[in-house]
mmCIF file with all atom_site columns, C-alpha atoms in Angstrom:
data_model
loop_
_atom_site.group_PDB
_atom_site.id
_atom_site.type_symbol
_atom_site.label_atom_id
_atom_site.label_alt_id
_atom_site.label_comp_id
_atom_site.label_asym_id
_atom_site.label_entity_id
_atom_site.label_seq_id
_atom_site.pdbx_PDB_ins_code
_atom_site.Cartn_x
_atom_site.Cartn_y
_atom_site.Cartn_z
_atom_site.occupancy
_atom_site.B_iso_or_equiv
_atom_site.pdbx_formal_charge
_atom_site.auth_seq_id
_atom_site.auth_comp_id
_atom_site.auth_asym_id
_atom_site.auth_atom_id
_atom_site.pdbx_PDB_model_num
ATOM 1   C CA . UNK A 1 1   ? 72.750  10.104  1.583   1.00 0.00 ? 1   UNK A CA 1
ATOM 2   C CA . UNK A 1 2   ? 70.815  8.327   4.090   1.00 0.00 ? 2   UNK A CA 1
ATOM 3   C CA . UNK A 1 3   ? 71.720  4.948   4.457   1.00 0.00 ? 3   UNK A CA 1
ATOM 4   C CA . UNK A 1 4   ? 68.573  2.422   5.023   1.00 0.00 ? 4   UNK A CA 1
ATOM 5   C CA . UNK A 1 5   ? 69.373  0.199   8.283   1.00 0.00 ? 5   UNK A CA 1
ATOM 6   C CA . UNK A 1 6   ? 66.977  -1.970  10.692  1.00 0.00 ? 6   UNK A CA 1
ATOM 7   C CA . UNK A 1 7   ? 66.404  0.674   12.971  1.00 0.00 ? 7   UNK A CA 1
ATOM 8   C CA . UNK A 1 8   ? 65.456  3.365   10.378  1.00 0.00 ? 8   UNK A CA 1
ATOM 9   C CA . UNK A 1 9   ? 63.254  0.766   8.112   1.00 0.00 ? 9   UNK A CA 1
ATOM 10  C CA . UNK A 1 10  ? 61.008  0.005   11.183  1.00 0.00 ? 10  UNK A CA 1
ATOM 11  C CA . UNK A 1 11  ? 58.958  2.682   11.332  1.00 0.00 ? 11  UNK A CA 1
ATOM 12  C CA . UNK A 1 12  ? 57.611  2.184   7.629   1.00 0.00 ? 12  UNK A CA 1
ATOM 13  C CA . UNK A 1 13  ? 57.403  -1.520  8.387   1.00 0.00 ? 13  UNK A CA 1
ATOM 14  C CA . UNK A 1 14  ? 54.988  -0.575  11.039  1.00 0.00 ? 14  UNK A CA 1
ATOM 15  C CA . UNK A 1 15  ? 53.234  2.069   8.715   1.00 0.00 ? 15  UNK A CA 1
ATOM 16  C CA . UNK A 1 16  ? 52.644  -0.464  6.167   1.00 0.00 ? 16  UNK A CA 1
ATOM 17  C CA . UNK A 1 17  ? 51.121  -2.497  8.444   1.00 0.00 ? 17  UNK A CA 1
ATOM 18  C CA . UNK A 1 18  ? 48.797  -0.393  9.633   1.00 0.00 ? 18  UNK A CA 1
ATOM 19  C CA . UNK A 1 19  ? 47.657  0.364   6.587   1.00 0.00 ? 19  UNK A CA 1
ATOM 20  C CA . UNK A 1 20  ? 46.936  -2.611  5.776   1.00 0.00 ? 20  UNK A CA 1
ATOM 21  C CA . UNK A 1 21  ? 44.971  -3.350  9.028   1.00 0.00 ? 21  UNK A CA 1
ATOM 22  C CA . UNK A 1 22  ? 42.961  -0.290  8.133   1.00 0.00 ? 22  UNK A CA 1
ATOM 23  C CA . UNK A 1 23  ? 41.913  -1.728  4.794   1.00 0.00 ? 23  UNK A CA 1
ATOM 24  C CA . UNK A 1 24  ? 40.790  -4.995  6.308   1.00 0.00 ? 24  UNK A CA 1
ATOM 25  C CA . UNK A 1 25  ? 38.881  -3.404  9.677   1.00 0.00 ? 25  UNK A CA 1
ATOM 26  C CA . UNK A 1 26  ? 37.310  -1.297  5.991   1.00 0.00 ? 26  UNK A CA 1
ATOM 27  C CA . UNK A 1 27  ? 36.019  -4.328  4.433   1.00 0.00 ? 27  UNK A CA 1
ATOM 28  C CA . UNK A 1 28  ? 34.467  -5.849  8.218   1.00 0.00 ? 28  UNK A CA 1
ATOM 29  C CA . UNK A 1 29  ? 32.889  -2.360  8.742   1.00 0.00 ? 29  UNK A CA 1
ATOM 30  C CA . UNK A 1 30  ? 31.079  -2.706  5.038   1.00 0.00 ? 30  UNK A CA 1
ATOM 31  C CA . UNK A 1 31  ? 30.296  -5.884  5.550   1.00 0.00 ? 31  UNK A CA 1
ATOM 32  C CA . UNK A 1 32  ? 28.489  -4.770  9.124   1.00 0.00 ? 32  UNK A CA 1
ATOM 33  C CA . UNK A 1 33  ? 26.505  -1.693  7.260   1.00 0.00 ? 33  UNK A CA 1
ATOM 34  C CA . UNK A 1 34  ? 25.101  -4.042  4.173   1.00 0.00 ? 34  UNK A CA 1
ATOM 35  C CA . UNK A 1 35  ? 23.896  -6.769  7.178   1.00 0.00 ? 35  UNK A CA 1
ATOM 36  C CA . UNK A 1 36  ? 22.330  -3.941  9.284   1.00 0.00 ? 36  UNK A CA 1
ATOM 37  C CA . UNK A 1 37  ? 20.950  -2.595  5.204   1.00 0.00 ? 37  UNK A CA 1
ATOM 38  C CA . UNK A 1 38  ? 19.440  -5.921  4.696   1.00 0.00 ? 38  UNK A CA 1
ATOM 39  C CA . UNK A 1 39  ? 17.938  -6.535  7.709   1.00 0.00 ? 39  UNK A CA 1
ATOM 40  C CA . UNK A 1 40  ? 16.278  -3.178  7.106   1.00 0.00 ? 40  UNK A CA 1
ATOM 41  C CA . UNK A 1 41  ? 15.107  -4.096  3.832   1.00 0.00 ? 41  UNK A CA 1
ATOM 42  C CA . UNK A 1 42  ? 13.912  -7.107  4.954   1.00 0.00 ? 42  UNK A CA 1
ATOM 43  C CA . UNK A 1 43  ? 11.967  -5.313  7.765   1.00 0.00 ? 43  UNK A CA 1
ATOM 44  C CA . UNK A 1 44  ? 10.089  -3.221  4.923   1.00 0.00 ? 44  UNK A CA 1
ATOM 45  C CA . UNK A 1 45  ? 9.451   -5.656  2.513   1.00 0.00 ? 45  UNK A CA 1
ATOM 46  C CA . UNK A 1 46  ? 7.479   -7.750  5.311   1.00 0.00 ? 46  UNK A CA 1
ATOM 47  C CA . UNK A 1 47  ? 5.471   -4.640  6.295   1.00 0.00 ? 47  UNK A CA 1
ATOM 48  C CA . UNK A 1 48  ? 4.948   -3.399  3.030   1.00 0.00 ? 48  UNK A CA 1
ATOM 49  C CA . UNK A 1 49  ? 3.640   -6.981  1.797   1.00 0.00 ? 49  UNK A CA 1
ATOM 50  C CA . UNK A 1 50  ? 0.943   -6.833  4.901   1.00 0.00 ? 50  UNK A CA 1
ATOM 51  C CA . UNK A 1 51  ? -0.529  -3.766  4.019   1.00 0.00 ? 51  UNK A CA 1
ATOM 52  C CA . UNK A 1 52  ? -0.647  -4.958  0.346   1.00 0.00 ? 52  UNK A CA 1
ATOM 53  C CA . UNK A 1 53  ? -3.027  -7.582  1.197   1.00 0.00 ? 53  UNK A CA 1
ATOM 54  C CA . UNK A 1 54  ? -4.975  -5.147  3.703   1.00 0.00 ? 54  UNK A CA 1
ATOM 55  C CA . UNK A 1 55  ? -5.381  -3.091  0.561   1.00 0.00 ? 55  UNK A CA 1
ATOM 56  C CA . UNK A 1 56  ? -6.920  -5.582  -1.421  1.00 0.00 ? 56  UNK A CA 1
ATOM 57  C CA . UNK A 1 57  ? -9.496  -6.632  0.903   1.00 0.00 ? 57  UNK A CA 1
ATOM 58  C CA . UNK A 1 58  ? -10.365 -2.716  0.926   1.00 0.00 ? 58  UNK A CA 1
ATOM 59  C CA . UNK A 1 59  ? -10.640 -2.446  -2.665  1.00 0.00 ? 59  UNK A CA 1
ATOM 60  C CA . UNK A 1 60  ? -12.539 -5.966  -2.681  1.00 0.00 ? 60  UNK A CA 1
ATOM 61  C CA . UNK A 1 61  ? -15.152 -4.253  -0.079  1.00 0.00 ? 61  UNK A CA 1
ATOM 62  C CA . UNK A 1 62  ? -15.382 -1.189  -2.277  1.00 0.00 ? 62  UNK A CA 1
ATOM 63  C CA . UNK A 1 63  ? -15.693 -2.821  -5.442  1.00 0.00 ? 63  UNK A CA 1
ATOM 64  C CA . UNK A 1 64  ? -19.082 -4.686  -3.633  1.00 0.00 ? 64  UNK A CA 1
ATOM 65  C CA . UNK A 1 65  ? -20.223 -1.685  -2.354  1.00 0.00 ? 65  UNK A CA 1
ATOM 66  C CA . UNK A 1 66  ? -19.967 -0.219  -6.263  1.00 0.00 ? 66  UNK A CA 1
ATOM 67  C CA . UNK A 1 67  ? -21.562 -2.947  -7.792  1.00 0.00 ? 67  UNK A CA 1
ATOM 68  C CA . UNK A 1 68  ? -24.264 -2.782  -5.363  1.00 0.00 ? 68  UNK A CA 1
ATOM 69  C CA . UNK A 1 69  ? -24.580 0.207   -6.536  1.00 0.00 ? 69  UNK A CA 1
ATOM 70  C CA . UNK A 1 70  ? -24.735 -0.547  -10.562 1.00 0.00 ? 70  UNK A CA 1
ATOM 71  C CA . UNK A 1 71  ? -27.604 -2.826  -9.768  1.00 0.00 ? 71  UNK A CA 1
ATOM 72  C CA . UNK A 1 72  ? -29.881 -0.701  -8.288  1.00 0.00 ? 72  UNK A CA 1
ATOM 73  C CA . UNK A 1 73  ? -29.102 1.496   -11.496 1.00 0.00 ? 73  UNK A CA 1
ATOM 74  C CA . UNK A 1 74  ? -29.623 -0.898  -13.179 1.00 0.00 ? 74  UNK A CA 1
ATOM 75  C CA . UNK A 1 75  ? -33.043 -1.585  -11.894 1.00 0.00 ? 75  UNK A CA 1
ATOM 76  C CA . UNK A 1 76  ? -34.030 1.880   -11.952 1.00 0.00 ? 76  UNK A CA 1
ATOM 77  C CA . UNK A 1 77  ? -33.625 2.246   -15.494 1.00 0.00 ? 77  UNK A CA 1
ATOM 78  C CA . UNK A 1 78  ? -35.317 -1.329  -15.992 1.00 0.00 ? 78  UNK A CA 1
ATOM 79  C CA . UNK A 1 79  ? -38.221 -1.064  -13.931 1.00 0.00 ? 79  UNK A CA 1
ATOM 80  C CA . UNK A 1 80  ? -37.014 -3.224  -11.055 1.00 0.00 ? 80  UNK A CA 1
ATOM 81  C CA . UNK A 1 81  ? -35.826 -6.075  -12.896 1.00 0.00 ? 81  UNK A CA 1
ATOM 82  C CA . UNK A 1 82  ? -32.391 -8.149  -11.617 1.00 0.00 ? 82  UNK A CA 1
ATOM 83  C CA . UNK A 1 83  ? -29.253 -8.588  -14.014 1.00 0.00 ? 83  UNK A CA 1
ATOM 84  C CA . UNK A 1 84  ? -28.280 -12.088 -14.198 1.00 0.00 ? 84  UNK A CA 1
ATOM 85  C CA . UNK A 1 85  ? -24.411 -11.116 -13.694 1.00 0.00 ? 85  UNK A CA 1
ATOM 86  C CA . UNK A 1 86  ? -22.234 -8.675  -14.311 1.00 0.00 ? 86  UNK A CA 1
ATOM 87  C CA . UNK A 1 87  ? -22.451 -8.822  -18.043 1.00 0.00 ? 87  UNK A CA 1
ATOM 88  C CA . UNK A 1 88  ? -25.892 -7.554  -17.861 1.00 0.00 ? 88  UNK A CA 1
ATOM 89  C CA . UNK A 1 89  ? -24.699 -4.447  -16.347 1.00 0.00 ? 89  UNK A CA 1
ATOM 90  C CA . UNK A 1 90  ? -21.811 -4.031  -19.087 1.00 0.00 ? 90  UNK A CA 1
ATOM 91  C CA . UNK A 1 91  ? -24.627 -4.261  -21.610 1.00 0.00 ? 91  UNK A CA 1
ATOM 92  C CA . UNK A 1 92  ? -26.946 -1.960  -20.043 1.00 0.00 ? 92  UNK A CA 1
ATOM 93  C CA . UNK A 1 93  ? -24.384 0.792   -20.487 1.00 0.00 ? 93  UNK A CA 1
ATOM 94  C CA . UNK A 1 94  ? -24.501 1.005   -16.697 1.00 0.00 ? 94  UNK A CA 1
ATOM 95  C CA . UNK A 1 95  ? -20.703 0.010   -16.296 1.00 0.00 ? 95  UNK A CA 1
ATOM 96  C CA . UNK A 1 96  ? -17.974 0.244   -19.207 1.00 0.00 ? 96  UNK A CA 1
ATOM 97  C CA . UNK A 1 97  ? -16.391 -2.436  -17.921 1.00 0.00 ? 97  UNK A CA 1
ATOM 98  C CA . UNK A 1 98  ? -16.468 -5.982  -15.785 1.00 0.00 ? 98  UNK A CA 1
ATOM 99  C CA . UNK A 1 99  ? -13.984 -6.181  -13.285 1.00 0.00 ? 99  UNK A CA 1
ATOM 100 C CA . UNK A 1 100 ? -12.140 -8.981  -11.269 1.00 0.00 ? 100 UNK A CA 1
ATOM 101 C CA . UNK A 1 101 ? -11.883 -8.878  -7.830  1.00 0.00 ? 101 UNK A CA 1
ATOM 102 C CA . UNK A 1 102 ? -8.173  -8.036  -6.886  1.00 0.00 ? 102 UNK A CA 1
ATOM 103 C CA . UNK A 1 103 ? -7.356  -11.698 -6.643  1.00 0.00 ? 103 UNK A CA 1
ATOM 104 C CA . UNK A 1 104 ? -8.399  -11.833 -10.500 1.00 0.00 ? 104 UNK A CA 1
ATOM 105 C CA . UNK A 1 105 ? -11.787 -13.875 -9.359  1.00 0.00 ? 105 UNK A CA 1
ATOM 106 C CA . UNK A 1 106 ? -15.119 -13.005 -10.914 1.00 0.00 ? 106 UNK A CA 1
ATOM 107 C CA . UNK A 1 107 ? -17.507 -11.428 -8.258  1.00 0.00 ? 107 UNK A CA 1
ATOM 108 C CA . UNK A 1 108 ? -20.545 -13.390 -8.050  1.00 0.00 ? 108 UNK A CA 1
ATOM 109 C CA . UNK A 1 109 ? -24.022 -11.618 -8.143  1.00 0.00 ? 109 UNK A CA 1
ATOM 110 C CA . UNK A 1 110 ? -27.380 -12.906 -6.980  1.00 0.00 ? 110 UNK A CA 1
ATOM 111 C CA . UNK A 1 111 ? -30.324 -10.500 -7.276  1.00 0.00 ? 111 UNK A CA 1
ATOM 112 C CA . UNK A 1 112 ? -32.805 -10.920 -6.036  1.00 0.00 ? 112 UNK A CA 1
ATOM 113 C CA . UNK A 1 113 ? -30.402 -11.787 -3.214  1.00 0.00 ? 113 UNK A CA 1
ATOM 114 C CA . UNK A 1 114 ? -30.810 -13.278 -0.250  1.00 0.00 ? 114 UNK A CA 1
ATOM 115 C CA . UNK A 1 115 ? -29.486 -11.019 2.391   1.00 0.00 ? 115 UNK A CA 1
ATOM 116 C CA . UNK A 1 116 ? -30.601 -8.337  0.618   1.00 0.00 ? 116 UNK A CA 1
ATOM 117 C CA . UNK A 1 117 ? -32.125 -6.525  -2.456  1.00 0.00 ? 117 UNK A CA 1
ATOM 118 C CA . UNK A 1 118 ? -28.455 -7.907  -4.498  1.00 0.00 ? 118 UNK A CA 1
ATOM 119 C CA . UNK A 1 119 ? -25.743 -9.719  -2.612  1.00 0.00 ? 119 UNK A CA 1
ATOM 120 C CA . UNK A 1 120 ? -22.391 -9.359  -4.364  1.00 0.00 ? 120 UNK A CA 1
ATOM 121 C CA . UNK A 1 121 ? -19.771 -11.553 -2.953  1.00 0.00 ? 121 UNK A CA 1
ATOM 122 C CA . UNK A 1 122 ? -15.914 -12.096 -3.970  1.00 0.00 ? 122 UNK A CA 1
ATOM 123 C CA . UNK A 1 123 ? -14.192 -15.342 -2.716  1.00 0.00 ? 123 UNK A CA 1
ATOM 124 C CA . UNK A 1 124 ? -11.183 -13.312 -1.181  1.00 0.00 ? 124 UNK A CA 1
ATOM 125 C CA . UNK A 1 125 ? -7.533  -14.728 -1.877  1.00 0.00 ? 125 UNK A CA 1
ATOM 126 C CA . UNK A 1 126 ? -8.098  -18.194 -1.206  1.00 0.00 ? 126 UNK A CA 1
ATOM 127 C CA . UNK A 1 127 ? -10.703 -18.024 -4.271  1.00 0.00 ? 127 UNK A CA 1
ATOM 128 C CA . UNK A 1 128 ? -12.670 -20.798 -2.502  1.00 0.00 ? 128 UNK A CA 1
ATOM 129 C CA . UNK A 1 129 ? -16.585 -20.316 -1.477  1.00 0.00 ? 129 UNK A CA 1
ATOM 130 C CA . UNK A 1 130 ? -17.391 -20.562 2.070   1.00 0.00 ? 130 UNK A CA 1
ATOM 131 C CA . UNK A 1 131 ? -13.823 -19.279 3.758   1.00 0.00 ? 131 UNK A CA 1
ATOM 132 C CA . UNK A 1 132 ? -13.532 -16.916 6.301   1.00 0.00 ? 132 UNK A CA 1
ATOM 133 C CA . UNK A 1 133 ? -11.646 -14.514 3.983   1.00 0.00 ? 133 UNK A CA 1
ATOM 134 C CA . UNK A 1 134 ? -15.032 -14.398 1.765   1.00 0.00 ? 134 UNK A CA 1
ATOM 135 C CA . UNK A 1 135 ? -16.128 -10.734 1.342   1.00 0.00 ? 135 UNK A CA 1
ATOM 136 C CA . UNK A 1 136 ? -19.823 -10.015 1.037   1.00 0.00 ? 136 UNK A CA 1
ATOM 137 C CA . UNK A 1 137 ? -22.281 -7.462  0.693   1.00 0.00 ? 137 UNK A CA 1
ATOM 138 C CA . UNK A 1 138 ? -24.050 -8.526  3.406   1.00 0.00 ? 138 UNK A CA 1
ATOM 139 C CA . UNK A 1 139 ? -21.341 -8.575  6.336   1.00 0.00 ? 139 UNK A CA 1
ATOM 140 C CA . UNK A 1 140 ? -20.182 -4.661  5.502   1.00 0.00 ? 140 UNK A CA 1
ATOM 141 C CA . UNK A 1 141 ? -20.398 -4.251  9.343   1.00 0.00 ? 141 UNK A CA 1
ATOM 142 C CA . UNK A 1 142 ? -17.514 -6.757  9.999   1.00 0.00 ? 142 UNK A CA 1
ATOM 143 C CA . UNK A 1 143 ? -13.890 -5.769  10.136  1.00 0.00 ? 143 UNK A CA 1
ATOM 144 C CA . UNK A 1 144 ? -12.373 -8.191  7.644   1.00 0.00 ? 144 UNK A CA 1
ATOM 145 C CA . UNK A 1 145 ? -9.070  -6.916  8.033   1.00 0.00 ? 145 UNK A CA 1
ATOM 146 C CA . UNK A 1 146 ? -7.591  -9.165  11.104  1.00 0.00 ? 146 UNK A CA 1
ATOM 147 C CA . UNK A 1 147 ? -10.041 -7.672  13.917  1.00 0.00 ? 147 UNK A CA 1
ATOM 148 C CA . UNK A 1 148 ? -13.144 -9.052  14.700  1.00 0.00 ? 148 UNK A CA 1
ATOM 149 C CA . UNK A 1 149 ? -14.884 -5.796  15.990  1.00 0.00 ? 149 UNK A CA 1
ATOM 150 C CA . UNK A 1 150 ? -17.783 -3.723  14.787  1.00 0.00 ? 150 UNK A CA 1
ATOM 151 C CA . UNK A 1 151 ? -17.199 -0.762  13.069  1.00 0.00 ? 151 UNK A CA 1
ATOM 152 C CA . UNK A 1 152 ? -18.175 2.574   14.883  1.00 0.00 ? 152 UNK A CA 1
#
């Protein structure tokens, strides 16, 4: 039989130890990847939420374009007179349906309008008339996204 002594018991003294420094240098390293995860995350989330509201003001500047469109339908079909709003269009047949801009804002229509034959105009995401964020027929040749140039 082998008797246990000091000098034999050492080496699984030092074993368990080392074991159990393992398991704790475990825990640091998983704390380290779910920081370096988060961070990440974070990184994503901010980017993705920027070209969310870049996507709105597209769909905002298509949506004018659209019911620019539905007007002059609608004036084609009765001989050159204006809808009032956007229910007239909806009643007309000419659209099945009155949308909100994405910022769940009526669009307001003048026709006659004047910038044009019909100005359509959604207040953006402030919702307030008169902002810089305001997105009209009439300035389709302004980059509304964050630059200031002309489009090409």
């Amino acid at each position: 039989m082998t008797q246990v002594t000091a000098e034999t018991d050492a080496p699984l003294r030092d074993q368990v130890k080392s074991r159990a420094a393992e398991r704790g240098m475990t825990l640091i390293e998983i704390l380290v990847v779910l920081a370096i995860i988060s961070l990440i995350i974070g990184g994503v989330a901010v980017a993705a939420f920027g070209r969310l509201d870049t996507a709105k003001i597209k769909d905002a500047r298509n949506q004018v374009t659209q019911i620019q469109g539905f007007v002059e339908i609608y004036k084609l079909e009765k001989s050159g007179k204006c809808p009032k709003d956007l229910q007239d269009l909806k009643a007309a047949g000419v659209v099945n349906k009155v949308s909100k801009d994405p910022w769940g804002n009526d669009y307001v229509l003048t026709c006659p309008g004047e910038h044009g034959d019909v100005d359509v105009l959604s207040f953006g995401p402030d919702g307030q008339a008169g902002g810089d964020d305001d997105i009209a027929s009439w300035d389709d040749d302004r980059d509304k996204d964050g630059d200031d140039e002309k489009k090409k």
